[in-house]
CSV table of C-alpha atoms in Angstrom, one decimal:
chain,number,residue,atom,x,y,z
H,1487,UNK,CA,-57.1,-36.0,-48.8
H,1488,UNK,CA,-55.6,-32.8,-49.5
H,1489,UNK,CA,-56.4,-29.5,-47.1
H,1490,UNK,CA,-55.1,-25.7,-47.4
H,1491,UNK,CA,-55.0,-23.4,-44.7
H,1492,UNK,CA,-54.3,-20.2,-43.8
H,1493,UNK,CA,-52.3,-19.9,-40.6
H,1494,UNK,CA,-55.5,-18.0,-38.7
H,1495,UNK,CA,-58.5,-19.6,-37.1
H,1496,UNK,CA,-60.6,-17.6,-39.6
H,1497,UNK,CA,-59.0,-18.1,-42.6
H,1498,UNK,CA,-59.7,-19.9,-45.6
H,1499,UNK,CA,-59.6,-23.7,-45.8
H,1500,UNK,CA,-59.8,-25.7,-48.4
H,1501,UNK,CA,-60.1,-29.0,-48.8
H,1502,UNK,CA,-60.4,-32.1,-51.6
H,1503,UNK,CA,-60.9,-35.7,-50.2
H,1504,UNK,CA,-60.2,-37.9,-53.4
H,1505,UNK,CA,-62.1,-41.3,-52.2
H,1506,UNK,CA,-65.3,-39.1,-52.4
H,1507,UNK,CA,-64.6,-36.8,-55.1
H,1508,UNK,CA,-65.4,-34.1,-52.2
H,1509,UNK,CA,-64.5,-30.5,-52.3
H,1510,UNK,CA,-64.9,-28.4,-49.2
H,1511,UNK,CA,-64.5,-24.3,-48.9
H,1512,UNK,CA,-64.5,-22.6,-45.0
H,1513,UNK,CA,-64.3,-19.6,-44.7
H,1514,UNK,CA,-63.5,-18.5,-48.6
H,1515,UNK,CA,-64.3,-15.2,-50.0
H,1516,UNK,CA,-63.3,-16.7,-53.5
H,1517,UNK,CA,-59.7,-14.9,-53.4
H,1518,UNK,CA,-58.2,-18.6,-52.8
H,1519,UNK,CA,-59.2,-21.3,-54.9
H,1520,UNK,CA,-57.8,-24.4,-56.4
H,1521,UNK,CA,-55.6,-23.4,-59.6
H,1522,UNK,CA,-57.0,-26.3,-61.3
H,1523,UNK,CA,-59.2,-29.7,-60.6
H,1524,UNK,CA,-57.9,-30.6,-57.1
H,1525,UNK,CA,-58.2,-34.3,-58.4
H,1526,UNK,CA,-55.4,-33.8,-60.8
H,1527,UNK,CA,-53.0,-30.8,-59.1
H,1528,UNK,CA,-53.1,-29.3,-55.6
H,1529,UNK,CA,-52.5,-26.2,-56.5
H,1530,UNK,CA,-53.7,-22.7,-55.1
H,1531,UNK,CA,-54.6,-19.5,-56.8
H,1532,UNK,CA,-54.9,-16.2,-54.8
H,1533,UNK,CA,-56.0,-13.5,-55.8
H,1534,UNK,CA,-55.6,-10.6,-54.9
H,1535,UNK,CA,-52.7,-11.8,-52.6
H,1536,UNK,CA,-51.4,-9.7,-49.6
H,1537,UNK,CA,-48.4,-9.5,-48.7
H,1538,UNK,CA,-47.4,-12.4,-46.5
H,1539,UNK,CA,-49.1,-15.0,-45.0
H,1540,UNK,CA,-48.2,-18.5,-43.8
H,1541,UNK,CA,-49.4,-21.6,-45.9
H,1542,UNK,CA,-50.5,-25.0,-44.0
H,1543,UNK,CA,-50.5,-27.9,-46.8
H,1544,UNK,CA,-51.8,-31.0,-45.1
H,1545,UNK,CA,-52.5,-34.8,-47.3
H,1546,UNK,CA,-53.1,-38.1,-45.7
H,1547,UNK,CA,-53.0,-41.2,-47.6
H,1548,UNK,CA,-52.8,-44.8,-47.3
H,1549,UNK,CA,-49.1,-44.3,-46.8
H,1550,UNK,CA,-49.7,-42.0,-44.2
H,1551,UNK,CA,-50.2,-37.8,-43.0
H,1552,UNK,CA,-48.1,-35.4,-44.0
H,1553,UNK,CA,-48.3,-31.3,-42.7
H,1554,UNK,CA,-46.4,-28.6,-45.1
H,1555,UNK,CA,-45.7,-25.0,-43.7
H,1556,UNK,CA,-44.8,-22.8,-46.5
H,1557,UNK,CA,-44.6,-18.9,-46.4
H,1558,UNK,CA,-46.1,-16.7,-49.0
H,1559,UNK,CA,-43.4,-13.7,-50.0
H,1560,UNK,CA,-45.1,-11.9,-52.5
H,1561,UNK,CA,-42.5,-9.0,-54.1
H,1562,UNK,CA,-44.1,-5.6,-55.1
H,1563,UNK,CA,-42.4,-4.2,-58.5
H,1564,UNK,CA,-41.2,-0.4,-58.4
H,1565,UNK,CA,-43.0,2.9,-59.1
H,1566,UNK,CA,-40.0,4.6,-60.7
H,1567,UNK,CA,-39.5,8.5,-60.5
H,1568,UNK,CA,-36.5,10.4,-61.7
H,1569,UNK,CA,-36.4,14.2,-60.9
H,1570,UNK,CA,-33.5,16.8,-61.5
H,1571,UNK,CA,-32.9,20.1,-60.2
H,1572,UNK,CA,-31.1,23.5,-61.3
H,1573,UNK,CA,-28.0,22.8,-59.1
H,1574,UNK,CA,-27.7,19.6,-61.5
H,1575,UNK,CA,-28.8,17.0,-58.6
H,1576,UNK,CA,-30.7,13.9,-59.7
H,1577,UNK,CA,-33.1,12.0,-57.9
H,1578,UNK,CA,-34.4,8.5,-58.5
H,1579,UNK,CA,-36.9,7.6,-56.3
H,1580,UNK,CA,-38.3,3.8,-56.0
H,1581,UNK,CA,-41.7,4.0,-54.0
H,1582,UNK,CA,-43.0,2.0,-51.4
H,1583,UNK,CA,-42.0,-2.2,-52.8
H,1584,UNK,CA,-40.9,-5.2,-51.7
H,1585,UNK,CA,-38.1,-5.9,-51.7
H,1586,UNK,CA,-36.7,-2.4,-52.1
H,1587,UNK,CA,-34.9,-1.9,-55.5
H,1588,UNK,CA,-31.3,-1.6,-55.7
H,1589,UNK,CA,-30.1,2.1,-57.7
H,1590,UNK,CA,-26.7,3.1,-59.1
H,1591,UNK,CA,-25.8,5.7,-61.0
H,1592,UNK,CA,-23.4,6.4,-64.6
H,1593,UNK,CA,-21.0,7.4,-63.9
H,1594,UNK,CA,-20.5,6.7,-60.7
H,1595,UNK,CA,-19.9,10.0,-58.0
H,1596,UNK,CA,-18.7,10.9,-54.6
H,1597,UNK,CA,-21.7,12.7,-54.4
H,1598,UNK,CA,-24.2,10.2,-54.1
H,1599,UNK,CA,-26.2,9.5,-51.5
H,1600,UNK,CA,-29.3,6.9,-50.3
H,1601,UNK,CA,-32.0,6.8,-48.1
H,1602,UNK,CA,-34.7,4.7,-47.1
H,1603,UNK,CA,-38.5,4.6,-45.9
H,1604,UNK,CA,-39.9,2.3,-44.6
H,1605,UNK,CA,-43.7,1.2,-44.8
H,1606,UNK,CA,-45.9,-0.9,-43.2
H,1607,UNK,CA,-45.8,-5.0,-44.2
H,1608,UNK,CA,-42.2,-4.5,-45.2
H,1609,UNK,CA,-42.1,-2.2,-48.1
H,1610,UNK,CA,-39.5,0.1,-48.6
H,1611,UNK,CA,-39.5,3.4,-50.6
H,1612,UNK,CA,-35.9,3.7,-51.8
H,1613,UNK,CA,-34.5,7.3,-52.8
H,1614,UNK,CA,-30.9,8.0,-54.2
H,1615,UNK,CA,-29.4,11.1,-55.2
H,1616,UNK,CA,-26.4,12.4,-57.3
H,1617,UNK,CA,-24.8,15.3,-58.0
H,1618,UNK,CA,-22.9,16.0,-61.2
H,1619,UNK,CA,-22.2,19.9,-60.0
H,1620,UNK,CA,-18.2,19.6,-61.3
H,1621,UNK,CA,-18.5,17.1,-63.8
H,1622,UNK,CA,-18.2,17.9,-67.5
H,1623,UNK,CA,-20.3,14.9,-67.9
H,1624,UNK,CA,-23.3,16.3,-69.9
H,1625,UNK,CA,-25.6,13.6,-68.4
H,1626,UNK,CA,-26.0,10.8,-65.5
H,1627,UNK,CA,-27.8,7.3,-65.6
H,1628,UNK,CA,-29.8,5.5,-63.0
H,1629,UNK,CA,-30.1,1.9,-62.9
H,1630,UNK,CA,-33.1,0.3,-61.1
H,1631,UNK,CA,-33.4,-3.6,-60.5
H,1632,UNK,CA,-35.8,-5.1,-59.0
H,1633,UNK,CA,-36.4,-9.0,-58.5
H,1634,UNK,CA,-39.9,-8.9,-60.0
H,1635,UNK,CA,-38.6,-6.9,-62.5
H,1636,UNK,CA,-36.2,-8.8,-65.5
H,1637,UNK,CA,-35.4,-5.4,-66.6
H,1638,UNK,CA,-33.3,-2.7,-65.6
């Protein structure tokens, strides 16, 4: 037997008991399900996921119970924006994600600077700013990376 929880007392539960060919849904509003036939792969699919949430995995066989605890981290990609100004000062803004994004600037200058703002459920709006006011630099570069991201 194989059972899914959420780590509430009204959260969804799922459960597949194998000897009986048995599915059973508590609680389920469809958002979790089994990511394929529980007979074959234990999987889950949520969706829409929020972010976070604590994961019970529990199976008893003939060799005995076992309880799993895993945690859900669910990373939000960024909503880029770059802006620039008359007095030559860019600024990259990252909005609201999960992790928050990492920015650095080409070529680098001793007039950079970084804040952050932070959201509810751990998100992060990250916004950086340069100035290229003495440089005979005719341009800057931003670099944004992001773990959901696999591009920059």
């Amino acid at each position: 037997m194989v059972t899914w929880k959420m780590k509430c007392s009204t959260c969804c539960l799922l459960a597949y008991r194998s000897d009986h060919n048995e599915t059973r849904k508590l609680n389920c509003s469809g958002r979790m399900m089994w990511k394929y036939s529980p007979d074959s792969d234990s999987a889950l699919h949520i969706y829409p996921v929020n972010l976070g949430g604590k994961l019970h995995c529990g199976i008893a066989s003939s060799a005995g119970n076992f309880l799993f605890f895993s945690s859900l981290t669910v990373i939000v990609p960024p909503t880029v924006t770059l802006t620039c100004d008359k007095s030559r000062v860019a600024v990259c803004q990252a909005s609201a994600r999960k992790p928050a994004a990492e920015i650095s600037w080409t070529p680098e200058s001793n007039h950079s600077a970084e804040e952050d703002v932070h959201h509810p459920k751990e998100r992060v709006t990250r916004v950086s700013y340069t100035g290229w006011v003495n440089s005979t630099l005719p341009t800057v570069t931003r670099l944004v990376t992001h773990p959901a991201t696999n591009q920059t």
